[in-house]
Amino acid sequence: MRERRTLAVAVALLLTALIPTGAWAAGGHHQRHHRHATATAAAVTPFAVEAPDRPTGPQPDGAPPACTTPEPVHTYSWIHCYTPQDILSAYGVDELHQAGYLGQGQTIVLVDSYGSPTAAQDLRFFHDTFFPSLPEPNFTQWFPNGKPDYHNTAHGNGQSGPAAAAGWAGEATLDIEWAYAIAPEAHIVLLAVPPAETEGVQGFPNLFKAIDKAIQRYPSGTVFSQSFGVTEQTFGGAMSTQMARFDRTYQRAAAAGDTVLASSGDDGTTGVAKPHRESTVYPFPTDGWPASSPWVTAVGGTQLQYGWTWDPTCDTPFTPDGDYNPCYFAYTPGGNTEAVWNESWLPAATGGGPSANYPRPSWQDPEAGIIGTDARGVPDLSWNAAVNGGVLVYTSFFPNVSRVGWHVYGGTSAASPQVAGLIALANQQQAESGQPPIGYLNPLLYRIGNDPSTYAQAFRDIVPHTYGTAASGRLDDNTLWQYQSDGSVAPGPIPGWPTLTGWDMTTGFGSPRAAGFVAALRAARNSG
C-alpha cells in the first residue's frame, strides 16, 4: 500500500495539537505505519494501517475490552479485532477448509519492499497459535536483488534504509500471516525488493524485474498480491507509456496462467501531488496504480462488523486528554454487517474511482453508466480492511521501536492477500479436477458479477449503512474525512464515489461468499 504523506502529515500534526504529548507514545512511530511520516520526501510505503498501540483504559460500566489478544495478551478498549477463525467463519472460508481445501500445491507471491527480518519465526508463532494441528508453514522469503541486513534494529527517519524497513516489516508480516490464514497449506513467498519505491517511477523497474523473475520461477497458477501503489498522476506526461511498459509484466503473468491482485488504496479519492513533493493533494478525485491496470484485479475495502455493531452519537473521536471518546467508539454487542470502509477517525477510506489513463475494458461495459466516462473503474471486489475490526498480526521485528506481540492491522493491504488466498483455494480445486488455473481474473469476475443468476451466490453486496446517530456513522461513499480545529471530523474537500446496490467504485461487486464465489469462478473458467 502507499502512504499519502501530505495527508499523513496533516493528520499527524492535527492530532499532535489535539492530543497531549505522550498520549500515543506507547507504540512510538509504529502505531499507524502509513500515517506517521515526514514531508521531506515522498515514498510508496505500505497500505497497512495499524491500530494505535497505547495504554488501554477501562470501558464504562466495567465492560470487557473490545479486543483481547491471545498470549502474550494485549487489550484494546474500543478497537475490535479478528482471529483467523473469525474471518474464516464470516466469509465462509471455513466451509472450504472443512472440505479439505487449504491451498495444497498452490503458490502465493506477496510483493513488498524490504521484507521482515523475523518473517519466518513470526509466521510460525501465528501458526502455533491458530493452526497448531496443521503442518509447519511452507514459507520462503526471496530477495532477488539482494538481502538487506539491518540487524533487526531500526533507526533514522528516512524513506530508505532501516527506518523504511521497519515500516515495511509490518506490511510484510500482515501479508504473510493473512494469506496463510486463508490458504495455510499453500507455498507462501515473500518477494522482497529493497529499497522502497519512491513516489514516482525510479524504483519500479527493479521491482518489475523481480516480478518477472517470479513469474518464471514459480508454477502456472501462482497468485500475486501487491500492497503498494502511487497516484496515477505521479507518472506525469509519460503516464500511458510508463504504465504500458509495466503492464507487459502483468500480461506475461496472465499468459503464464497467473493471477495478479493489488490493494486499491487507503485514502479514498485523495491523491498526493508529486510535483509539490507531497506538500499538497490534487484538487480532484484520483485513482491509484497498479490497482487501475486492467491486467490487475483491484481489491477494495469494507468494514466487517462481526459480533458487534458500531453506535456513534458524536463525531469527535478523541477526548481533550487524548483518550478514546466513548460517544464516537460506542458499540452494541451482536450483529453481522459489512459496510464500505471509511473510518473517519483515522482518517482512511477504500480507494476507488475511474482511471485517468485506461479506457474502459470490454468486460466492464455493463458498468459504463456507473463509471460515467470511458475509463476503467476501480475496485473490482472487496474484503475487510477496517482497523476498528482489524486482523491480529504477531510481530517481533525491530523491537527497539515495536512492541513484540499481537497488533491489530487494517488497510486494503489486509484485503488483497486474503483474496489471494481464496484464489489459491480455487486453483487447488482446479488442479485436483485436472482443470487449468483461474489465471487472468477480471473477465471471469465480471461475467459472474453481471449475471444475476451467479451474483448473489458469489458476492455479498455492500450497500449504504447507517450506524448510530452521528454523521460519521453514515457509510455510503469513499470521501476521505478530515479533522477540524475543534477535534471533530467532517468530510474532506475531495468528493468520493457513492456506494450503490451492485457494482460501484468503492467496493466493486462486494465481498466474496467464499464457497459460492469459488464455485462460480470455476464454472466461469471451465465454460470456455
Coordinates of C-alpha atoms in Angstrom, one line a residue:
M1 CA 0.0 0.0 0.0
R2 CA 1.0 3.5 -0.4
E3 CA 1.4 6.2 2.1
R4 CA 0.0 9.6 1.0
R5 CA 2.4 11.6 3.1
T6 CA 0.9 15.0 2.8
L7 CA -2.3 13.9 4.3
A8 CA -0.5 11.8 6.8
V9 CA 1.5 14.8 8.0
A10 CA -1.6 17.0 8.2
V11 CA -3.4 14.4 10.3
A12 CA -0.3 13.7 12.5
L13 CA 0.1 17.5 13.1
L14 CA -3.5 18.0 13.9
L15 CA -3.6 15.0 16.3
T16 CA -0.5 16.3 17.9
A17 CA -2.3 19.6 18.5
L18 CA -5.4 17.9 19.8
I19 CA -3.9 15.1 21.9
P20 CA -1.4 15.9 24.6
T21 CA 2.2 14.9 24.2
G22 CA 2.7 11.2 25.2
A23 CA -0.9 10.3 24.8
W24 CA 0.0 7.9 21.9
A25 CA 3.6 7.3 23.0
A26 CA 3.3 3.7 24.0
G27 CA 3.6 2.5 20.4
G28 CA 6.1 5.0 19.0
H29 CA 6.0 5.6 15.3
H30 CA 4.9 2.0 14.8
Q31 CA 1.3 2.7 15.8
R32 CA -0.1 3.7 12.5
H33 CA 2.5 2.8 9.9
H34 CA 1.2 4.7 6.9
R35 CA 0.1 7.7 8.8
H36 CA 3.3 8.7 10.7
A37 CA 5.6 10.2 8.1
T38 CA 7.7 13.1 7.2
A39 CA 7.0 15.5 4.4
T40 CA 10.7 15.9 3.4
A41 CA 10.4 13.0 0.9
A42 CA 7.7 11.1 -0.8
A43 CA 7.5 7.3 -0.5
V44 CA 5.5 4.4 -1.7
T45 CA 5.0 2.7 1.7
P46 CA 2.7 0.0 2.9
F47 CA -1.1 0.3 2.5
A48 CA -1.2 -1.2 6.0
V49 CA -2.7 0.7 8.9
E50 CA -2.1 -0.3 12.5
A51 CA -4.4 0.5 15.4
P52 CA -2.9 2.9 17.9
D53 CA -0.9 0.8 20.3
R54 CA -1.4 2.7 23.5
P55 CA -2.3 2.0 27.1
T56 CA -5.9 0.9 27.3
G57 CA -8.4 2.4 29.7
P58 CA -11.5 0.8 31.2
Q59 CA -14.8 0.9 29.4
P60 CA -17.9 2.4 31.0
D61 CA -19.8 0.0 33.4
G62 CA -16.8 -2.3 33.6
A63 CA -17.5 -3.9 30.1
P64 CA -14.7 -6.1 28.8
P65 CA -12.2 -4.7 26.2
A66 CA -13.4 -4.8 22.6
C67 CA -10.3 -6.9 21.8
T68 CA -8.2 -9.2 23.9
T69 CA -5.5 -11.0 22.0
P70 CA -4.1 -14.5 22.6
E71 CA -0.9 -14.8 24.6
P72 CA 1.0 -12.6 25.1
V73 CA -2.2 -10.8 26.0
H74 CA -2.7 -7.2 24.9
T75 CA -6.1 -5.5 25.1
Y76 CA -7.7 -2.7 23.1
S77 CA -10.6 -0.9 24.9
W78 CA -12.5 0.2 21.9
I79 CA -10.8 -1.3 18.8
H80 CA -12.3 -4.7 17.7
C81 CA -10.1 -7.4 16.3
Y82 CA -10.5 -10.7 14.5
T83 CA -8.7 -14.1 14.7
P84 CA -8.4 -16.3 11.6
Q85 CA -11.3 -18.3 12.8
D86 CA -13.5 -15.2 12.9
I87 CA -12.7 -14.3 9.3
L88 CA -13.0 -17.9 8.1
S89 CA -16.4 -18.0 9.6
A90 CA -17.6 -14.6 8.5
Y91 CA -16.7 -15.2 4.8
G92 CA -17.5 -18.9 4.7
V93 CA -13.9 -19.9 4.0
D94 CA -14.3 -22.5 6.9
E95 CA -16.6 -24.5 4.6
L96 CA -13.8 -24.8 2.1
H97 CA -11.2 -25.7 4.8
Q98 CA -13.6 -28.4 6.2
A99 CA -13.8 -29.9 2.7
G100 CA -10.0 -30.3 2.7
Y101 CA -9.2 -27.2 0.6
L102 CA -6.3 -25.5 2.3
G103 CA -4.2 -24.4 -0.7
Q104 CA -2.2 -27.6 -1.1
G105 CA 0.1 -27.4 -4.1
Q106 CA -0.5 -23.7 -4.7
T107 CA 1.8 -20.7 -4.6
I108 CA 1.1 -17.1 -3.4
V109 CA 3.7 -14.4 -4.0
L110 CA 3.4 -11.3 -1.9
V111 CA 5.3 -8.3 -3.3
D112 CA 6.8 -5.9 -0.7
S113 CA 9.9 -3.8 -0.2
Y114 CA 12.5 -5.0 2.3
G115 CA 10.6 -8.0 3.8
S116 CA 11.0 -8.7 7.5
P117 CA 13.9 -10.0 9.5
T118 CA 11.6 -12.1 11.6
A119 CA 9.1 -13.2 9.0
A120 CA 9.6 -16.9 9.4
Q121 CA 9.5 -17.0 13.2
D122 CA 6.5 -14.7 13.3
L123 CA 4.6 -16.9 10.9
R124 CA 5.5 -19.9 13.0
F125 CA 4.1 -18.2 16.1
F126 CA 0.9 -17.4 14.2
H127 CA 0.6 -21.0 13.0
D128 CA 1.2 -22.4 16.6
T129 CA -1.5 -20.1 18.0
F130 CA -4.2 -20.6 15.4
F131 CA -3.4 -23.7 13.3
P132 CA -1.4 -26.0 15.6
S133 CA -2.7 -29.2 14.1
L134 CA -1.6 -28.3 10.5
P135 CA 1.9 -28.9 9.1
E136 CA 4.5 -26.3 9.6
P137 CA 4.1 -23.3 7.2
N138 CA 5.7 -23.6 3.7
F139 CA 7.2 -20.2 3.6
T140 CA 10.0 -18.6 1.5
Q141 CA 11.4 -15.1 1.8
W142 CA 13.1 -14.4 -1.5
F143 CA 15.4 -11.4 -2.2
P144 CA 16.2 -11.5 -5.9
N145 CA 18.1 -8.2 -5.8
G146 CA 20.0 -8.8 -2.6
K147 CA 19.1 -9.0 1.1
P148 CA 19.5 -6.0 3.4
D149 CA 20.7 -6.7 6.9
Y150 CA 19.8 -4.1 9.5
H151 CA 20.4 -6.4 12.5
N152 CA 16.7 -6.1 13.4
T153 CA 17.3 -2.5 14.6
A154 CA 15.5 0.5 13.3
H155 CA 16.9 4.0 13.4
G156 CA 16.7 7.2 11.5
N157 CA 13.8 8.8 9.8
G158 CA 14.4 8.3 6.1
Q159 CA 12.4 6.8 3.3
S160 CA 15.1 4.1 2.8
G161 CA 17.3 2.0 5.0
P162 CA 16.4 0.7 8.4
A163 CA 13.7 3.3 9.1
A164 CA 11.8 2.4 6.0
A165 CA 12.5 -1.3 6.5
A166 CA 10.8 -1.1 9.9
G167 CA 7.6 0.3 8.3
W168 CA 7.6 -2.3 5.5
A169 CA 8.1 -5.2 8.0
G170 CA 4.6 -4.6 9.4
E171 CA 3.2 -4.7 5.9
A172 CA 5.1 -7.8 5.0
T173 CA 4.1 -9.6 8.2
L174 CA 0.4 -8.7 7.7
D175 CA 0.5 -10.0 4.1
I176 CA 2.3 -13.3 5.1
E177 CA 0.1 -14.2 8.1
W178 CA -3.2 -13.4 6.5
A179 CA -2.5 -15.0 3.1
Y180 CA -1.5 -18.0 5.2
A181 CA -4.8 -17.8 7.3
I182 CA -6.9 -18.3 4.2
A183 CA -4.6 -20.8 2.4
P184 CA -2.5 -22.4 5.2
E185 CA -1.0 -25.2 3.2
A186 CA -0.1 -23.1 0.2
H187 CA 3.5 -22.1 -0.5
I188 CA 3.7 -18.5 0.7
V189 CA 6.5 -16.5 -0.9
L190 CA 7.5 -13.0 0.2
L191 CA 9.1 -11.3 -2.8
A192 CA 11.2 -8.6 -1.1
V193 CA 12.8 -5.9 -3.3
P194 CA 14.7 -3.1 -1.4
P195 CA 14.9 -0.2 -1.4
A196 CA 11.3 1.1 -1.1
E197 CA 9.9 2.7 -4.3
T198 CA 9.6 6.4 -4.1
E199 CA 6.6 8.4 -5.1
G200 CA 7.4 8.2 -8.7
V201 CA 8.8 5.6 -11.0
Q202 CA 12.5 5.4 -10.1
G203 CA 12.3 2.2 -8.3
F204 CA 9.7 0.4 -10.3
P205 CA 11.9 -1.1 -13.0
N206 CA 13.8 -3.2 -10.4
L207 CA 10.5 -4.1 -8.8
F208 CA 9.0 -5.3 -12.0
K209 CA 12.2 -7.2 -13.0
A210 CA 11.8 -9.1 -9.7
I211 CA 8.1 -9.9 -10.5
D212 CA 9.2 -11.1 -14.0
K213 CA 11.7 -13.4 -12.3
A214 CA 9.0 -14.7 -10.0
I215 CA 6.6 -15.4 -13.0
Q216 CA 9.4 -17.6 -14.5
R217 CA 10.4 -19.2 -11.2
Y218 CA 7.0 -20.3 -9.8
P219 CA 4.4 -22.6 -11.3
S220 CA 1.5 -21.6 -13.5
G221 CA -1.4 -20.6 -11.4
T222 CA 0.7 -18.5 -8.9
V223 CA -1.3 -15.7 -7.3
F224 CA 0.4 -12.4 -6.9
S225 CA -0.7 -9.9 -4.3
Q226 CA 0.7 -6.3 -4.3
S227 CA 0.3 -3.9 -1.4
F228 CA 1.7 -0.8 -2.9
G229 CA 0.7 2.0 -5.2
V230 CA 1.1 5.5 -6.5
T231 CA -1.4 8.1 -7.6
E232 CA -1.8 7.7 -11.4
Q233 CA -0.8 11.4 -12.0
T234 CA 2.6 10.6 -10.5
F235 CA 3.7 9.4 -13.9
G236 CA 3.0 12.9 -15.4
G237 CA 3.0 13.2 -19.2
A238 CA 4.6 9.8 -19.5
M239 CA 1.7 8.1 -17.8
S240 CA 0.5 6.0 -20.7
T241 CA 4.0 5.0 -21.8
Q242 CA 5.2 4.1 -18.4
M243 CA 2.1 2.2 -17.4
A244 CA 2.2 0.3 -20.7
R245 CA 5.8 -0.7 -20.0
F246 CA 5.0 -2.2 -16.6
D247 CA 1.7 -3.7 -17.8
R248 CA 3.8 -6.0 -20.0
T249 CA 4.8 -7.8 -16.9
Y250 CA 1.2 -8.3 -15.9
Q251 CA 0.4 -9.5 -19.4
R252 CA 3.2 -12.1 -19.1
A253 CA 1.6 -13.2 -15.8
A254 CA -1.7 -13.7 -17.5
A255 CA -0.1 -15.6 -20.3
A256 CA 1.5 -17.9 -17.7
G257 CA -1.9 -18.6 -16.1
D258 CA -1.2 -16.4 -13.0
T259 CA -3.5 -14.1 -11.2
V260 CA -2.4 -10.6 -10.1
L261 CA -4.1 -8.6 -7.4
A262 CA -3.5 -5.2 -5.9
S263 CA -4.8 -3.1 -3.0
S264 CA -6.9 -0.2 -4.1
G265 CA -5.6 2.2 -1.5
D266 CA -6.5 3.7 1.8
D267 CA -7.1 7.4 1.1
G268 CA -10.4 7.3 -0.8
T269 CA -10.2 9.6 -3.8
T270 CA -7.5 11.8 -2.3
G271 CA -4.1 11.8 -4.1
V272 CA -0.8 13.5 -3.3
A273 CA 0.8 15.7 -5.9
K274 CA 4.4 14.6 -6.7
P275 CA 5.4 18.0 -8.3
H276 CA 4.8 19.6 -4.9
R277 CA 6.8 16.9 -3.1
E278 CA 3.5 15.7 -1.5
S279 CA 3.0 19.1 0.2
T280 CA -0.5 19.2 -1.3
V281 CA -3.1 17.0 -2.8
Y282 CA -4.7 17.1 -6.2
P283 CA -7.9 19.2 -6.1
F284 CA -9.9 16.5 -7.9
P285 CA -10.6 12.8 -7.3
T286 CA -7.7 10.5 -8.2
D287 CA -7.2 6.7 -8.7
G288 CA -4.2 4.6 -7.7
W289 CA -1.9 2.4 -9.8
P290 CA -1.3 -0.5 -10.2
A291 CA -4.8 -1.2 -9.0
S292 CA -6.2 0.7 -12.0
S293 CA -4.4 -1.5 -14.5
P294 CA -7.0 -3.7 -16.3
W295 CA -4.5 -6.6 -16.0
V296 CA -4.7 -6.3 -12.2
T297 CA -7.7 -7.2 -10.0
A298 CA -8.2 -4.3 -7.6
V299 CA -9.2 -5.2 -4.1
G300 CA -11.1 -2.5 -2.2
G301 CA -12.0 -2.3 1.5
T302 CA -15.0 -2.9 3.7
Q303 CA -15.6 -2.7 7.4
L304 CA -16.8 -6.0 8.7
Q305 CA -18.7 -5.7 12.0
Y306 CA -18.9 -9.3 13.1
G307 CA -20.3 -9.8 16.6
W308 CA -20.6 -6.1 17.2
T309 CA -22.4 -3.0 15.8
W310 CA -21.0 0.5 15.8
D311 CA -23.3 3.0 17.5
P312 CA -21.7 6.5 17.4
T313 CA -23.6 9.5 18.8
C314 CA -20.8 12.1 18.1
D315 CA -18.2 13.0 15.5
T316 CA -15.3 13.7 17.9
P317 CA -13.1 10.6 18.1
F318 CA -10.8 11.6 21.0
T319 CA -11.4 13.5 24.2
P320 CA -9.3 16.6 25.1
D321 CA -6.9 14.4 27.2
G322 CA -6.3 12.2 24.2
D323 CA -8.4 9.2 25.2
Y324 CA -10.9 7.3 23.0
N325 CA -14.2 9.2 23.1
P326 CA -16.9 6.7 24.1
C327 CA -19.6 8.6 22.2
Y328 CA -17.7 8.1 19.0
F329 CA -16.5 4.5 19.5
A330 CA -19.6 3.2 21.2
Y331 CA -21.0 -0.1 20.0
T332 CA -23.6 -2.7 20.9
P333 CA -22.9 -6.4 21.1
G334 CA -24.0 -8.7 18.3
G335 CA -24.7 -8.2 14.6
N336 CA -23.1 -9.1 11.3
T337 CA -22.9 -6.3 8.8
E338 CA -20.4 -5.2 6.2
A339 CA -20.1 -1.6 5.0
V340 CA -17.9 0.4 2.8
W341 CA -14.6 1.0 4.6
N342 CA -14.5 4.7 5.6
E343 CA -13.1 5.2 9.1
S344 CA -13.3 8.9 9.8
W345 CA -11.2 8.7 13.0
L346 CA -8.0 7.6 11.1
P347 CA -9.0 9.0 8.6
A348 CA -8.8 6.3 5.9
A349 CA -11.1 5.0 3.2
T350 CA -11.1 2.5 0.4
G351 CA -9.5 3.7 -2.8
G352 CA -11.6 3.7 -6.0
G353 CA -12.8 5.6 -9.0
P354 CA -12.3 6.0 -12.7
S355 CA -8.8 5.7 -14.2
A356 CA -7.2 8.8 -15.7
N357 CA -5.2 6.6 -18.1
Y358 CA -7.0 3.4 -19.0
P359 CA -10.1 3.3 -21.2
R360 CA -13.0 1.0 -20.1
P361 CA -12.2 -2.7 -20.9
S362 CA -15.0 -4.5 -22.8
W363 CA -15.7 -6.7 -19.8
Q364 CA -16.6 -3.6 -17.8
D365 CA -19.1 -2.3 -20.4
P366 CA -22.1 -3.1 -18.2
E367 CA -20.7 -0.7 -15.6
A368 CA -20.4 2.2 -18.1
G369 CA -23.3 4.1 -16.6
I370 CA -21.8 4.0 -13.1
I371 CA -18.3 4.9 -14.2
G372 CA -19.7 7.8 -16.3
T373 CA -16.7 8.1 -18.7
D374 CA -14.8 5.8 -21.0
A375 CA -12.5 4.7 -18.2
R376 CA -11.5 1.6 -16.2
G377 CA -13.4 1.7 -12.9
V378 CA -11.8 0.5 -9.6
P379 CA -12.1 -1.6 -7.5
D380 CA -13.3 -4.9 -8.8
L381 CA -14.3 -6.6 -5.5
S382 CA -13.5 -6.0 -1.8
W383 CA -12.7 -7.6 1.6
N384 CA -12.5 -6.4 5.2
A385 CA -9.9 -3.6 5.5
A386 CA -11.1 -1.9 8.7
V387 CA -8.8 -1.0 11.6
N388 CA -11.7 -1.0 14.1
G389 CA -12.5 -4.6 13.2
G390 CA -8.9 -5.3 12.0
V391 CA -7.0 -8.6 12.0
L392 CA -4.5 -9.8 14.5
V393 CA -0.9 -9.9 13.4
Y394 CA 2.0 -11.2 15.5
T395 CA 5.3 -9.3 15.1
S396 CA 8.8 -9.5 16.7
F397 CA 10.7 -7.3 14.2
F398 CA 12.7 -4.2 15.2
P399 CA 11.9 -4.5 18.9
N400 CA 13.6 -1.1 19.6
V401 CA 10.7 0.6 18.0
S402 CA 7.9 -2.0 18.0
R403 CA 6.4 -4.0 20.9
V404 CA 6.8 -7.7 20.4
G405 CA 3.4 -9.4 20.4
W406 CA 0.0 -9.1 18.8
H407 CA -1.2 -6.0 16.9
V408 CA -4.4 -5.0 15.1
Y409 CA -3.9 -4.1 11.4
G410 CA -6.2 -3.0 8.7
G411 CA -6.0 -1.3 5.3
T412 CA -6.6 -2.6 1.8
S413 CA -3.2 -4.3 2.4
A414 CA -5.1 -6.7 4.6
A415 CA -7.7 -7.3 2.0
S416 CA -5.6 -8.2 -1.1
P417 CA -3.5 -11.1 0.4
Q418 CA -6.7 -12.7 1.8
V419 CA -8.4 -12.6 -1.6
A420 CA -5.1 -14.1 -3.0
G421 CA -5.5 -17.0 -0.5
L422 CA -9.1 -17.5 -1.7
I423 CA -8.0 -17.7 -5.4
A424 CA -5.4 -20.2 -4.3
L425 CA -8.2 -22.4 -2.9
A426 CA -10.0 -22.2 -6.2
N427 CA -6.8 -23.2 -8.1
Q428 CA -6.4 -26.2 -5.8
Q429 CA -9.9 -27.4 -6.8
Q430 CA -9.0 -26.7 -10.4
A431 CA -5.8 -28.7 -10.2
E432 CA -7.5 -31.7 -8.4
S433 CA -10.1 -31.8 -11.2
G434 CA -7.5 -31.6 -14.0
Q435 CA -8.6 -28.1 -15.0
P436 CA -6.3 -25.1 -15.7
P437 CA -5.7 -22.4 -13.0
I438 CA -8.0 -19.4 -12.8
G439 CA -5.4 -17.1 -14.3
Y440 CA -6.4 -13.7 -15.6
L441 CA -9.3 -13.0 -13.2
N442 CA -11.1 -9.8 -14.3
P443 CA -13.1 -11.1 -17.3
L444 CA -14.3 -14.1 -15.2
L445 CA -15.1 -11.8 -12.3
Y446 CA -17.3 -9.5 -14.4
R447 CA -19.0 -12.5 -16.1
I448 CA -20.0 -13.7 -12.6
G449 CA -20.9 -10.3 -11.2
N450 CA -23.0 -9.2 -14.2
D451 CA -25.1 -12.4 -14.2
P452 CA -28.0 -12.2 -11.8
S453 CA -28.0 -16.0 -11.5
T454 CA -24.5 -16.1 -10.1
Y455 CA -24.1 -12.7 -8.4
A456 CA -25.9 -13.5 -5.2
Q457 CA -24.2 -16.8 -5.0
A458 CA -20.7 -15.3 -5.3
F459 CA -20.9 -11.9 -3.6
R460 CA -22.2 -10.1 -0.6
D461 CA -23.4 -6.8 -2.0
I462 CA -22.1 -3.9 0.0
V463 CA -24.8 -1.2 0.3
P464 CA -25.0 2.0 2.3
H465 CA -25.3 1.6 6.1
T466 CA -26.1 4.0 8.9
Y467 CA -24.8 3.3 12.4
G468 CA -25.8 5.3 15.4
T469 CA -26.9 9.0 15.0
A470 CA -23.6 10.7 14.2
A471 CA -22.7 11.8 10.7
S472 CA -19.6 9.6 10.9
G473 CA -21.9 6.6 11.1
R474 CA -23.3 7.1 7.6
L475 CA -21.1 4.9 5.5
D476 CA -22.2 5.5 1.9
D477 CA -19.1 6.6 -0.1
N478 CA -15.3 6.8 0.0
T479 CA -14.9 10.5 0.6
L480 CA -11.9 10.9 2.9
W481 CA -12.7 12.7 6.2
Q482 CA -10.5 15.3 7.9
Y483 CA -10.0 16.7 11.4
Q484 CA -11.4 20.1 12.3
S485 CA -9.9 22.6 14.7
D486 CA -12.2 21.5 17.5
G487 CA -11.2 17.9 17.3
S488 CA -14.2 16.7 15.4
V489 CA -14.2 15.1 11.9
A490 CA -16.0 16.1 8.8
P491 CA -15.9 15.1 5.1
G492 CA -12.9 16.4 3.3
P493 CA -13.0 18.6 0.2
I494 CA -12.2 15.9 -2.4
P495 CA -15.5 14.2 -3.3
G496 CA -15.7 10.5 -3.2
W497 CA -17.8 7.9 -5.1
P498 CA -21.1 6.6 -3.8
T499 CA -21.7 3.0 -2.5
L500 CA -24.5 1.6 -4.6
T501 CA -26.5 -1.6 -4.9
G502 CA -24.5 -3.9 -7.2
W503 CA -21.1 -2.8 -8.6
D504 CA -19.7 0.5 -7.6
M505 CA -16.4 2.4 -7.4
T506 CA -16.0 1.9 -3.6
T507 CA -16.3 -1.9 -3.2
G508 CA -16.7 -3.3 -6.7
F509 CA -19.1 -6.2 -6.7
G510 CA -18.8 -6.6 -3.0
S511 CA -17.1 -9.2 -0.8
P512 CA -16.9 -12.9 -1.8
R513 CA -19.1 -15.5 -0.3
A514 CA -16.2 -17.9 -0.3
A515 CA -17.7 -21.3 -1.3
G516 CA -20.2 -19.8 -3.8
F517 CA -17.5 -17.5 -5.2
V518 CA -15.1 -20.3 -5.8
A519 CA -17.8 -22.4 -7.4
A520 CA -19.0 -19.6 -9.7
L521 CA -15.4 -18.7 -10.6
R522 CA -14.5 -22.2 -11.5
A523 CA -17.7 -22.6 -13.6
A524 CA -16.9 -19.5 -15.5
R525 CA -13.3 -20.6 -16.0
N526 CA -14.2 -24.0 -17.2
S527 CA -17.0 -22.9 -19.5
G528 CA -14.5 -21.6 -22.1

